[in-house]
CSV table of C-alpha atoms in Angstrom, one decimal:
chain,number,residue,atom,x,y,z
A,1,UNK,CA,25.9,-11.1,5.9
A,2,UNK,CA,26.4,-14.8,6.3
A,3,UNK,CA,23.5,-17.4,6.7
A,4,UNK,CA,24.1,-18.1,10.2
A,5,UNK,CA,23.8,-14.0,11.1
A,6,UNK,CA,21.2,-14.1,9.7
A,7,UNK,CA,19.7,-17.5,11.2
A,8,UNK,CA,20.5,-16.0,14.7
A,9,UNK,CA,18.1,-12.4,13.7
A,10,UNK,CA,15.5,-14.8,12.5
A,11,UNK,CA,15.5,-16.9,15.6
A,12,UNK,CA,15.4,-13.9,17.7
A,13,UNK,CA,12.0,-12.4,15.9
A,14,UNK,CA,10.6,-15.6,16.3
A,15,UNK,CA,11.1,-16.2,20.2
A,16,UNK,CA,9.6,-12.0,20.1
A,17,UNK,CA,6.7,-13.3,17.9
A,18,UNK,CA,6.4,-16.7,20.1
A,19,UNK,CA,6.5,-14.3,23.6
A,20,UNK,CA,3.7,-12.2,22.2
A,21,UNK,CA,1.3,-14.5,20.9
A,22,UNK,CA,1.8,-16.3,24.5
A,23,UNK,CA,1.2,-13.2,26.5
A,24,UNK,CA,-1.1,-11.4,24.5
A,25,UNK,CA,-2.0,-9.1,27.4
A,26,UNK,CA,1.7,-8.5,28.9
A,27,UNK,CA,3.5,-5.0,27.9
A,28,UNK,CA,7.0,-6.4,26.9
A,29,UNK,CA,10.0,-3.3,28.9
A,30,UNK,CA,12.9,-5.0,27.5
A,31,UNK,CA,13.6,-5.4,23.3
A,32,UNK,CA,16.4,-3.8,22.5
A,33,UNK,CA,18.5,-6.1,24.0
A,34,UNK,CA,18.2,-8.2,20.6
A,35,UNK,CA,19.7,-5.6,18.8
A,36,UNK,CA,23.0,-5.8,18.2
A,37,UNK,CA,25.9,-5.6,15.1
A,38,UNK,CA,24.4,-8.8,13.4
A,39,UNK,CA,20.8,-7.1,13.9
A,40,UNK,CA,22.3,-4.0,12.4
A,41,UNK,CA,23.8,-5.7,9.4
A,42,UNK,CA,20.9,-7.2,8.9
A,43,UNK,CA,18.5,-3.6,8.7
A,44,UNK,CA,21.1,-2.2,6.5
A,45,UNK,CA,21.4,-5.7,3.9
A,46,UNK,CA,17.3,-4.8,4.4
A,47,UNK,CA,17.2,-1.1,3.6
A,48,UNK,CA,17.2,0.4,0.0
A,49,UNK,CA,20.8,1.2,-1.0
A,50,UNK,CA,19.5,3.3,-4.4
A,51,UNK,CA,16.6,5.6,-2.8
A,52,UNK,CA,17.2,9.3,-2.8
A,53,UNK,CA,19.8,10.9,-0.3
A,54,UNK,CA,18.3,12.6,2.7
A,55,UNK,CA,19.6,15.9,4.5
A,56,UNK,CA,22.7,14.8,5.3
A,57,UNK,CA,23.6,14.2,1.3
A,58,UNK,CA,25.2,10.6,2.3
A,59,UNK,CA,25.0,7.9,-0.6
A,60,UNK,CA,25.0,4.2,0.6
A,61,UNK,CA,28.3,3.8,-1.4
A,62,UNK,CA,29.5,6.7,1.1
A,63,UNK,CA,28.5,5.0,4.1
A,64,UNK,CA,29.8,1.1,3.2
A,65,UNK,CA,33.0,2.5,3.2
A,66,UNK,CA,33.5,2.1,7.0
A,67,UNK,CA,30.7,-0.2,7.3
A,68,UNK,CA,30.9,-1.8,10.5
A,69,UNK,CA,32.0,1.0,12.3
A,70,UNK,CA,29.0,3.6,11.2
A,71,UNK,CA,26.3,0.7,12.5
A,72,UNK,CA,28.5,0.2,15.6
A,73,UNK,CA,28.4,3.6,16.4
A,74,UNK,CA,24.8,4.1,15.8
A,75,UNK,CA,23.4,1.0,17.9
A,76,UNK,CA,25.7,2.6,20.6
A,77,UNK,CA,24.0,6.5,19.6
A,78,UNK,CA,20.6,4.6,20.1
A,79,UNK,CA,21.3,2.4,23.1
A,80,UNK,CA,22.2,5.7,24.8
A,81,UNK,CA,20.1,8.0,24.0
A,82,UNK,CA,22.3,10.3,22.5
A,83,UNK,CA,21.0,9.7,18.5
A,84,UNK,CA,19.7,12.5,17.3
A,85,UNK,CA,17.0,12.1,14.5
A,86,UNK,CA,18.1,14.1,11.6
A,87,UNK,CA,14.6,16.2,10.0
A,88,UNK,CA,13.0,14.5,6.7
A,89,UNK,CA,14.0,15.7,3.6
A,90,UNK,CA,10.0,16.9,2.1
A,91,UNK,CA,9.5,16.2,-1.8
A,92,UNK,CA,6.1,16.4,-3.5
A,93,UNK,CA,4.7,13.9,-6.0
A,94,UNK,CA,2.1,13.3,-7.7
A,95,UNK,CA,-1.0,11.9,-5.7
A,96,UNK,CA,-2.8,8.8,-7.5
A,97,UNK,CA,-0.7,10.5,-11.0
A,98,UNK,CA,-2.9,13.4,-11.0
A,99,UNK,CA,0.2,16.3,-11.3
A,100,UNK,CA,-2.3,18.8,-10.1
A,101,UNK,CA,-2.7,17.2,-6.5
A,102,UNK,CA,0.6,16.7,-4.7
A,103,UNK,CA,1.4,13.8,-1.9
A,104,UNK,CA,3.8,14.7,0.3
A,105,UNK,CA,6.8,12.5,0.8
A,106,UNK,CA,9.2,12.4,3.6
A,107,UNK,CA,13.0,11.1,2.6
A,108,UNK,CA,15.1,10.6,6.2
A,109,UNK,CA,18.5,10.3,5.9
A,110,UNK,CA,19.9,6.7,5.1
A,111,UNK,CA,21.3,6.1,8.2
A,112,UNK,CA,17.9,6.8,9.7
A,113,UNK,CA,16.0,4.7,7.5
A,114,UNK,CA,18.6,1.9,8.9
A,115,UNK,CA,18.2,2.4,12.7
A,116,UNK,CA,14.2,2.9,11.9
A,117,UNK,CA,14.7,-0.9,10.1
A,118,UNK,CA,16.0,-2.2,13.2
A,119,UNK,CA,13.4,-0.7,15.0
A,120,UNK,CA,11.0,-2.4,13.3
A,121,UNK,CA,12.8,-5.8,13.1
A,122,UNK,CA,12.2,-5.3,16.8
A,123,UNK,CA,8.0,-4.5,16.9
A,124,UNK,CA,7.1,-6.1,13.7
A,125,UNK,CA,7.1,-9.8,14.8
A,126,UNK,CA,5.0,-8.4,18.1
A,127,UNK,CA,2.3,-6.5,16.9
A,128,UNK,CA,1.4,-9.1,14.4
A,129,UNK,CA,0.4,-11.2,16.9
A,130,UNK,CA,-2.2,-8.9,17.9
A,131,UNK,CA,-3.3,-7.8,14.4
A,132,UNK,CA,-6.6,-9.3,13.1
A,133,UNK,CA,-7.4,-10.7,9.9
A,134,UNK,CA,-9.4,-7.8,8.4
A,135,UNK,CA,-6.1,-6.0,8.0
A,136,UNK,CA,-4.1,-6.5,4.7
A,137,UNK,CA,-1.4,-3.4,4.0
A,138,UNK,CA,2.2,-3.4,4.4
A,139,UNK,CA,2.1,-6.5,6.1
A,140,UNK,CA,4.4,-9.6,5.9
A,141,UNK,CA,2.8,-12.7,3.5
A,142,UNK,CA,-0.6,-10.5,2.7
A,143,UNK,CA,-1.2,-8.4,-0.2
A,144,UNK,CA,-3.3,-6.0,-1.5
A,145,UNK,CA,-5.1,-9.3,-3.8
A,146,UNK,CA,-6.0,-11.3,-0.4
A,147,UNK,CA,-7.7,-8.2,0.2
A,148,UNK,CA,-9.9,-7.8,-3.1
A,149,UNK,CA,-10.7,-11.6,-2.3
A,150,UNK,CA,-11.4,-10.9,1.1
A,151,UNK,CA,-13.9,-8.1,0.0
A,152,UNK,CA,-15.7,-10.6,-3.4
A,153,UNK,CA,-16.1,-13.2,-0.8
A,154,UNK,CA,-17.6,-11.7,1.8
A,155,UNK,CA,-20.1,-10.0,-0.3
A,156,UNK,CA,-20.9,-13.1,-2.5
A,157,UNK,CA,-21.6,-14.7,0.8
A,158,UNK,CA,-24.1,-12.1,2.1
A,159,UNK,CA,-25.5,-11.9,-2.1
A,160,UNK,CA,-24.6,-7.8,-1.2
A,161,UNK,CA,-25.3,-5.4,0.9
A,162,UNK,CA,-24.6,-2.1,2.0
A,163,UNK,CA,-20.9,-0.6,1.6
A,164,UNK,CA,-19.1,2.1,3.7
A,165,UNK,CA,-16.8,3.8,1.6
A,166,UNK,CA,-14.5,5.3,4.3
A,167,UNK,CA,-11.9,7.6,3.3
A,168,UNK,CA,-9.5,9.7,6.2
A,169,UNK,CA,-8.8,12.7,5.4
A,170,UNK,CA,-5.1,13.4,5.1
A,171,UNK,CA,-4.3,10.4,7.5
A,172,UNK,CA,-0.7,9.8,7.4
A,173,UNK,CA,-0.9,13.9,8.3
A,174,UNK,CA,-3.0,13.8,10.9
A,175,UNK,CA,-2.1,10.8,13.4
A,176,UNK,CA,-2.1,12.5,17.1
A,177,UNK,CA,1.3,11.7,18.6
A,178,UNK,CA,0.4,11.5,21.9
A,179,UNK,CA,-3.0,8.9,21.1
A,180,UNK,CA,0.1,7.1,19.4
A,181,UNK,CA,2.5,6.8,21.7
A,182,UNK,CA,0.1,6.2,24.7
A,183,UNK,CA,-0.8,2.8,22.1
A,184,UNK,CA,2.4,1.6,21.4
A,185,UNK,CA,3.1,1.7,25.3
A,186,UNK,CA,-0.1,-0.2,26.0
A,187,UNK,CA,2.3,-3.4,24.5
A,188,UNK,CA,5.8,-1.9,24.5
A,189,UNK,CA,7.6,0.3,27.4
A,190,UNK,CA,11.4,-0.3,26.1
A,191,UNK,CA,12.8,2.9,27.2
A,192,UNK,CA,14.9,2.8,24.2
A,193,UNK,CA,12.2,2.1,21.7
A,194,UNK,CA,9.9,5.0,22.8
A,195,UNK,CA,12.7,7.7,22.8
A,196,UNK,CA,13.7,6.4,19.6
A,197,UNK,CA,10.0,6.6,17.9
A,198,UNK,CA,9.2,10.1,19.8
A,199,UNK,CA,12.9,11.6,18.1
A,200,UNK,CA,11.5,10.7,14.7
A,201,UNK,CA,7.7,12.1,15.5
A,202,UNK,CA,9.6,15.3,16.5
A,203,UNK,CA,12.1,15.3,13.7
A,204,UNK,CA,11.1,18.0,12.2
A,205,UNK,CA,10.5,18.5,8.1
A,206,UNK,CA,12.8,20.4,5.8
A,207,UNK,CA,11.1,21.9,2.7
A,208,UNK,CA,13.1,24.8,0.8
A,209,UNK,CA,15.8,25.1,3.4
A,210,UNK,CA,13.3,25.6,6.0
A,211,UNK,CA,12.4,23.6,9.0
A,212,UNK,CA,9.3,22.9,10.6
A,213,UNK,CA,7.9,20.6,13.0
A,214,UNK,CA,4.7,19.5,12.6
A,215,UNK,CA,2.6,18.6,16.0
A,216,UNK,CA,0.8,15.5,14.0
A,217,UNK,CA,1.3,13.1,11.2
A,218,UNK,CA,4.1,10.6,10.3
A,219,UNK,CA,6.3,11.5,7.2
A,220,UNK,CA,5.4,9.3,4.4
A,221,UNK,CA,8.2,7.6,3.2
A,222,UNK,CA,9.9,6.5,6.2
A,223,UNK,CA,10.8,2.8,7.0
A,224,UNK,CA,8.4,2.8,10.1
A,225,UNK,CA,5.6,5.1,9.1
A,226,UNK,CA,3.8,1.5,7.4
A,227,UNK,CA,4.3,0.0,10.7
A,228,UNK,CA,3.0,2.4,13.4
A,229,UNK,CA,0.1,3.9,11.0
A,230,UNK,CA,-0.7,-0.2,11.1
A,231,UNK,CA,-0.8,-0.1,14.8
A,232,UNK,CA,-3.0,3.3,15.2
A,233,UNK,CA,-5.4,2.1,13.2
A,234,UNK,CA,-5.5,-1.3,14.5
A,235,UNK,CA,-6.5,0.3,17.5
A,236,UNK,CA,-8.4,3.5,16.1
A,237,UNK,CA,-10.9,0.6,13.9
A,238,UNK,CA,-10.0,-3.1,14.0
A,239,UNK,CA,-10.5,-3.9,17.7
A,240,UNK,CA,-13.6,-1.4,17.9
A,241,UNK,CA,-15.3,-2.9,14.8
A,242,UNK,CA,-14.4,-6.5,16.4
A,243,UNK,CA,-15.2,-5.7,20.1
A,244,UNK,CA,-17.8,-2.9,19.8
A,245,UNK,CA,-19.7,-2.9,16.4
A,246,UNK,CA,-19.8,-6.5,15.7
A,247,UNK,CA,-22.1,-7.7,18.8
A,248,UNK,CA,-24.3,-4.9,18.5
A,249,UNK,CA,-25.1,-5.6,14.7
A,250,UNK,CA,-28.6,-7.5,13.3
A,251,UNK,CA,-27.0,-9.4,10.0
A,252,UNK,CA,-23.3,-10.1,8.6
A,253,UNK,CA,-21.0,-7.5,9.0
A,254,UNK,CA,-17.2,-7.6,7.5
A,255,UNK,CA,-14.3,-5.0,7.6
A,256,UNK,CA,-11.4,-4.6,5.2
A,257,UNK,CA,-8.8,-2.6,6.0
A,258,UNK,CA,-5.3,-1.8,3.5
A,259,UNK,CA,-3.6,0.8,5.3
A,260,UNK,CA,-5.7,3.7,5.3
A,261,UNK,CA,-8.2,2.6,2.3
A,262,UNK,CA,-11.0,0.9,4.6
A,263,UNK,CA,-14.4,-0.5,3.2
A,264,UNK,CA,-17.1,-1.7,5.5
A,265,UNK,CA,-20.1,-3.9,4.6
A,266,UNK,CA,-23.2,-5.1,6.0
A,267,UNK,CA,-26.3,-7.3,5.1
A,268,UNK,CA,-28.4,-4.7,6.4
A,269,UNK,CA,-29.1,-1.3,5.8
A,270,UNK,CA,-30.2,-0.3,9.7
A,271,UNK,CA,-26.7,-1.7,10.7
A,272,UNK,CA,-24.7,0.2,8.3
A,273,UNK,CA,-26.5,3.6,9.0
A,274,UNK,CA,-25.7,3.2,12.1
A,275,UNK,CA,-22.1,2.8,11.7
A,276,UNK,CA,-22.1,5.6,9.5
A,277,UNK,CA,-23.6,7.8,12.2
A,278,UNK,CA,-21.0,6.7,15.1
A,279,UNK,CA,-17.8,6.5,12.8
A,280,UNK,CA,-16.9,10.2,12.9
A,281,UNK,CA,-17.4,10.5,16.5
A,282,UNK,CA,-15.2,7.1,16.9
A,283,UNK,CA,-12.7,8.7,14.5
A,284,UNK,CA,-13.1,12.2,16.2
A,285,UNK,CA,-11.8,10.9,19.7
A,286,UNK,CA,-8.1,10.1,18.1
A,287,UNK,CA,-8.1,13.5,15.9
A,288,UNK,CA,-9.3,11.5,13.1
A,289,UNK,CA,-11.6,13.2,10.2
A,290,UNK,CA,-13.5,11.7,7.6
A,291,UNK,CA,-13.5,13.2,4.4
A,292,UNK,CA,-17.3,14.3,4.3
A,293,UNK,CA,-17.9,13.8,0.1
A,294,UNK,CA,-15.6,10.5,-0.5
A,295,UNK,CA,-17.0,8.9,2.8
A,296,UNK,CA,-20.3,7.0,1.5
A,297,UNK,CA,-22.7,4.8,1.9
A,298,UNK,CA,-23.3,2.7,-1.4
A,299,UNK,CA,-26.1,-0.1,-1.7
A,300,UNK,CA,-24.7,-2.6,-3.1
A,301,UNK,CA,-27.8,-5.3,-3.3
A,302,UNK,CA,-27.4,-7.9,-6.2
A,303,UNK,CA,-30.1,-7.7,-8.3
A,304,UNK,CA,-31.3,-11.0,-7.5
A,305,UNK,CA,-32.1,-9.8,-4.1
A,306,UNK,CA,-34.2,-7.1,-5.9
A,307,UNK,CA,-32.2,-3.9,-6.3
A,308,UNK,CA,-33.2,-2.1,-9.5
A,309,UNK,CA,-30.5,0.5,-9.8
A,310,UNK,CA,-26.9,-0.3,-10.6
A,311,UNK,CA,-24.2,0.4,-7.9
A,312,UNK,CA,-20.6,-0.2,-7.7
A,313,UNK,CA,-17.5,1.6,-5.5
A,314,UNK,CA,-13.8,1.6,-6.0
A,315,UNK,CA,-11.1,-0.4,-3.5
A,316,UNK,CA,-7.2,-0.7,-4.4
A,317,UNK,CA,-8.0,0.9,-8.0
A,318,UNK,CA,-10.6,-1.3,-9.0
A,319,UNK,CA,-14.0,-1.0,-9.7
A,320,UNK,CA,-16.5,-3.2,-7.8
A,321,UNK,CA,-19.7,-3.9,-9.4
A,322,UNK,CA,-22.3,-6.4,-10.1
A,323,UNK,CA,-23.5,-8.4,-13.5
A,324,UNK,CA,-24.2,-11.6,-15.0
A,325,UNK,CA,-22.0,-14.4,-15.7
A,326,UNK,CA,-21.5,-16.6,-18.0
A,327,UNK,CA,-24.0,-19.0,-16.3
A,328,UNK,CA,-26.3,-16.1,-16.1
A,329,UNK,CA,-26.1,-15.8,-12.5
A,330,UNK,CA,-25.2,-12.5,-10.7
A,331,UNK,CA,-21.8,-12.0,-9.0
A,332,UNK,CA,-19.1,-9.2,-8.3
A,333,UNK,CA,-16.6,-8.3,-10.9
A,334,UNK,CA,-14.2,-6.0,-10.6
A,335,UNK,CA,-12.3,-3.7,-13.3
A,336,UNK,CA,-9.9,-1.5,-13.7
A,337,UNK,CA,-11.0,2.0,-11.8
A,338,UNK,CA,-11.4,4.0,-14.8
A,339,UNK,CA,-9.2,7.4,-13.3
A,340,UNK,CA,-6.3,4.7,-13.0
A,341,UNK,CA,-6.9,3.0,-16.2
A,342,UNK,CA,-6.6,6.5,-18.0
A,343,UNK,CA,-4.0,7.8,-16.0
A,344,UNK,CA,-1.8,4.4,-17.0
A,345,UNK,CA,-2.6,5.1,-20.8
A,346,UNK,CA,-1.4,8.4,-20.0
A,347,UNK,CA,1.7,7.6,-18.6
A,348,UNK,CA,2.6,4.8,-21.1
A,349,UNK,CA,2.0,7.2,-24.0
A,350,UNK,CA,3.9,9.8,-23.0
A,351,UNK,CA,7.0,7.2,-22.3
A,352,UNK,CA,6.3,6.0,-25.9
A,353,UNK,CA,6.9,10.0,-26.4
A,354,UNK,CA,10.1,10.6,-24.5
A,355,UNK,CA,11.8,7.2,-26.0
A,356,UNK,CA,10.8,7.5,-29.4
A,357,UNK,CA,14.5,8.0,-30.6
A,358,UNK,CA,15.5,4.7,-29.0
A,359,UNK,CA,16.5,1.9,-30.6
A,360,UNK,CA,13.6,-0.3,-30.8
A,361,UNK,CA,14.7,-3.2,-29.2
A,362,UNK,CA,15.6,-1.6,-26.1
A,363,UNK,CA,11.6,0.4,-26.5
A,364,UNK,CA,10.5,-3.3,-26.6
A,365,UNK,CA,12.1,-4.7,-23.7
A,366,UNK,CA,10.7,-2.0,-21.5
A,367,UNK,CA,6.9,-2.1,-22.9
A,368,UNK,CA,7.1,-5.7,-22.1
A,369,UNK,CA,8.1,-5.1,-18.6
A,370,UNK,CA,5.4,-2.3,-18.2
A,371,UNK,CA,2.6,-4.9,-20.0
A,372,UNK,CA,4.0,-7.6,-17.6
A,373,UNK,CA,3.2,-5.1,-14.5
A,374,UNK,CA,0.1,-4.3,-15.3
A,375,UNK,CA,-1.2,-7.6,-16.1
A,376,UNK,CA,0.4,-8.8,-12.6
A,377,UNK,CA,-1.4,-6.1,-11.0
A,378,UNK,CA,-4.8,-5.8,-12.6
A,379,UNK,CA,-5.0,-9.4,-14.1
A,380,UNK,CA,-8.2,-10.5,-11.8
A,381,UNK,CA,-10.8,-12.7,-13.1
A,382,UNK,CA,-13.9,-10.4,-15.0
A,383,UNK,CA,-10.7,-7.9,-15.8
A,384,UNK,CA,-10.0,-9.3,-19.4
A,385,UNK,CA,-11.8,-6.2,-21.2
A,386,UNK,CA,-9.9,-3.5,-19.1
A,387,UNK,CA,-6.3,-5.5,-19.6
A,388,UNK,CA,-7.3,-5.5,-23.8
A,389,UNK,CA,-7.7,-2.2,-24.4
A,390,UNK,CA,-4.9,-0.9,-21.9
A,391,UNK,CA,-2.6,-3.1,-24.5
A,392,UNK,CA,-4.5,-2.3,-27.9
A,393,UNK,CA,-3.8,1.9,-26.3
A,394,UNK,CA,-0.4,1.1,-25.5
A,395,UNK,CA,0.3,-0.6,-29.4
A,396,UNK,CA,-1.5,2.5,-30.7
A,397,UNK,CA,0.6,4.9,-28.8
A,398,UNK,CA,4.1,2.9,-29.7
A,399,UNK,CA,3.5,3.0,-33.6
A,400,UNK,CA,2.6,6.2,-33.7
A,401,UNK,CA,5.7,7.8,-31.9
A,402,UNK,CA,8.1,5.1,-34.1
A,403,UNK,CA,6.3,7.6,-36.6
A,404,UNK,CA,7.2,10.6,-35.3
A,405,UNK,CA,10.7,9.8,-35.5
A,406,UNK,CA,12.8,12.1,-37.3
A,407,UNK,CA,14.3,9.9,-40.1
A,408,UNK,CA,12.4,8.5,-43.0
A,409,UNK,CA,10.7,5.7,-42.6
A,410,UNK,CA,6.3,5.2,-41.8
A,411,UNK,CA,4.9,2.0,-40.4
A,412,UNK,CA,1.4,1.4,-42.0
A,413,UNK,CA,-0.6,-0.8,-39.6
A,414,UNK,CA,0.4,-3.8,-42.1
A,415,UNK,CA,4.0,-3.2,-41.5
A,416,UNK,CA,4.1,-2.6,-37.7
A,417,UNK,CA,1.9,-5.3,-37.1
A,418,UNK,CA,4.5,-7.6,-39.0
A,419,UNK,CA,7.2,-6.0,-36.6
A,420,UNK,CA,5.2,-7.1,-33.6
A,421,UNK,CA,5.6,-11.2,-35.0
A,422,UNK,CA,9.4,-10.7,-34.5
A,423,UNK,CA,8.8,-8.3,-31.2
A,424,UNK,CA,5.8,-9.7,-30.0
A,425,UNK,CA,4.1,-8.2,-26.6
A,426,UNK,CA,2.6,-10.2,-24.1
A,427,UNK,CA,-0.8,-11.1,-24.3
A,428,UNK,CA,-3.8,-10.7,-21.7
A,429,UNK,CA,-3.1,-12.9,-18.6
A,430,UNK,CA,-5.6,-13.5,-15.8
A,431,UNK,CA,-2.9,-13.7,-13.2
A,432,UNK,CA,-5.3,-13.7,-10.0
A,433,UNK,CA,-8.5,-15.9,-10.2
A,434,UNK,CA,-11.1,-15.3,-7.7
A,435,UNK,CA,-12.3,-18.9,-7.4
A,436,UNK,CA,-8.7,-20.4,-6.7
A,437,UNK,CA,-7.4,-17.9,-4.1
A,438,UNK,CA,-7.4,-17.7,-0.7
A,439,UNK,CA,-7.8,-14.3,1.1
């Protein structure tokens, strides 16, 4: 695609973005007209060419073949209504690593994933006009650090509180089709757009040969399913806890939402019981339910304010909790959740396992990479313990699988550790500080 293709798609999201920010109130009838062959090369230069195949079995090798043609035909299949939205291939993997509880993954076919691109080319630039800040997930220029800071600010401010853990059960599963639709036409009624969206809520799901069509949920796993959970939810708890909860509260209240993982706090306990009591009933009314064990209400007081017993809760797979610093004053750290610290041991000793007949080299390049990952994930200020001894477990497990190699040859701690001065592995790196960033 050349630059000024893709100038042109750029312009046209902004003017979209521009529109909606000025008219914040007005439901736009007419997008589509934006999309057209440029707009389509663009949401397939966008799309992953190397994901798994869906029903249909067609590679993206396959379908560059007569490039221009296949996007041509399908803008003209979705201008018309005549598109017909294939069912999503279901695959099962492991939920948070566990192998023993399974997340269901939905993989639609590749042409799909590029028309549902172009859809959301289309409705991305608008609805993040009307998103609020509390809202970090699978949005463009936020991450899921701006919302760890978001969350250690907020708290240091009110010197704790008291936390709502909120977990929805099965949400991806459960959104109510017609509470979503009736949403998305509150700021979109392009005919084309709706048909579009309602084709892939009906789609239908193809697991062992079978088809069934499931009267709730979005598939996981397709290109839009980020987007329009965004927009349920935005609607479901952002604008209530602005609009409805917020005026009504005694102290400091703040809301931090990443996706579906939602944390609430408050300064005091009278506002955040009664939160607790409302938010299943608030939740209830769009078909919502809250998982009645990991829903919870942690107090989460820093002992300066006089709390006596120790208290922490997990967000984005770290561990919030509170101690002393350096200048003996109490403040939030955060560390590695230890189910995902374990589970990353796990995984990076039985890769150590599986490679061990590699030539080392090659078994050092990629233990840098996964050391580099980690450390760019969970390298947050307070984290330095947790990144040590996920590198000291991951030396341990490479030395002894170069042991368990079939040929001769042992290396004693002396030897391996003179090995690791020609193929030396990254250090501990604080990669995120909490008193530089901005949430």
């Amino acid at each position: 695609m050349s630059a000024r293709e893709l100038s042109n798609v750029s312009t046209k999201q902004q003017r979209i973005a521009e529109l909606a920010k000025q008219l914040p109130d007005v439901c736009f009838t007419s997008l589509t007209y934006h999309m057209d062959l440029e707009w389509m090369r663009e949401a397939y230069r966008q799309t992953r060419k190397d994901g798994a195949v869906g029903v249909d079995q067609v590679t993206a090798e396959e379908y560059e073949a007569n490039l221009d043609e296949n996007l041509a035909n399908l803008l003209e299949q979705a201008k018309a209504g005549t598109y017909f939205a294939p069912p999503v291939r279901r695959v099962y993997i492991p939920k948070g690593g566990n192998r023993e509880e399974m997340r269901p993954i939905g993989i639609p076919t590749l042409e799909d994933k590029v028309l549902q691109r172009a859809v959301k080319m289309l409705l991305e630039p608008l609805f993040e006009q009307d998103f609020l800040e509390c809202s970090y997930g699978f949005r463009p220029g936020r991450s899921p650090h701006q919302a760890l800071q978001s969350i250690w600010q907020e708290i240091m401010g009110m010197r704790g509180g008291w936390i709502i853990d909120v977990d929805i059960q099965k949400y991806f599963d459960t959104i109510d089709h017609g509470h979503l639709r009736e949403i998305i036409g509150q700021r979109v009624n392009d005919g084309v757009i709706r048909r579009l969206i309602g084709k892939w809520l009906n789609a239908g799901v193809q697991e062992d040969g079978n088809i069934s069509f499931p009267e709730t949920g979005s598939p996981q796993g397709g290109v839009i399913s980020p987007l329009l959970s965004n927009i349920y939810l935005h609607k479901v708890l952002d604008v209530w806890f602005k609009e409805m909860v917020k005026p009504r509260m005694k102290g400091k209240v703040f809301m931090t939402r990443f996706a579906d993982d939602v944390i609430l706090g408050f300064e005091k306990e009278e506002d955040a019981r009664k939160v607790l009591e409302v938010l299943p009933k608030r939740c209830a009314k769009f078909g919502l339910t809250l998982h009645p064990e990991k829903t919870r209400l942690v107090q989460f007081i820093s002992p300066q304010r006089g709390s006596e017993k120790p208290s922490s809760f997990d967000f984005l797979g770290f561990t919030h909790y509170w101690d002393r610093s350096r200048k003996k004053n109490w403040i939030v750290k955060r560390k590695t959740e230890k189910k995902r610290l374990s589970r990353k041991i796990k995984e990076v000793r039985e890769w150590c396992r599986q490679n061990r007949h590699g030539p080392i080299r090659e078994q050092h390049a990629t233990l840098v990479k996964k050391l580099k990952g980690h450390f760019q994930y969970y390298g947050i200020t307070n984290n330095g313990p947790s990144l040590g001894y996920f590198r000291i477990e991951l030396i341990r497990a490479w030395r002894k699988w170069l042991n368990r190699r079939t040929h001769k040859g042992r290396y004693t701690w002396e030897a391996f550790l003179e090995m690791l001065r020609f193929l030396p592995l990254p250090q501990v790196r604080i990669v995120h500080s909490a008193y530089s960033a901005k949430p």
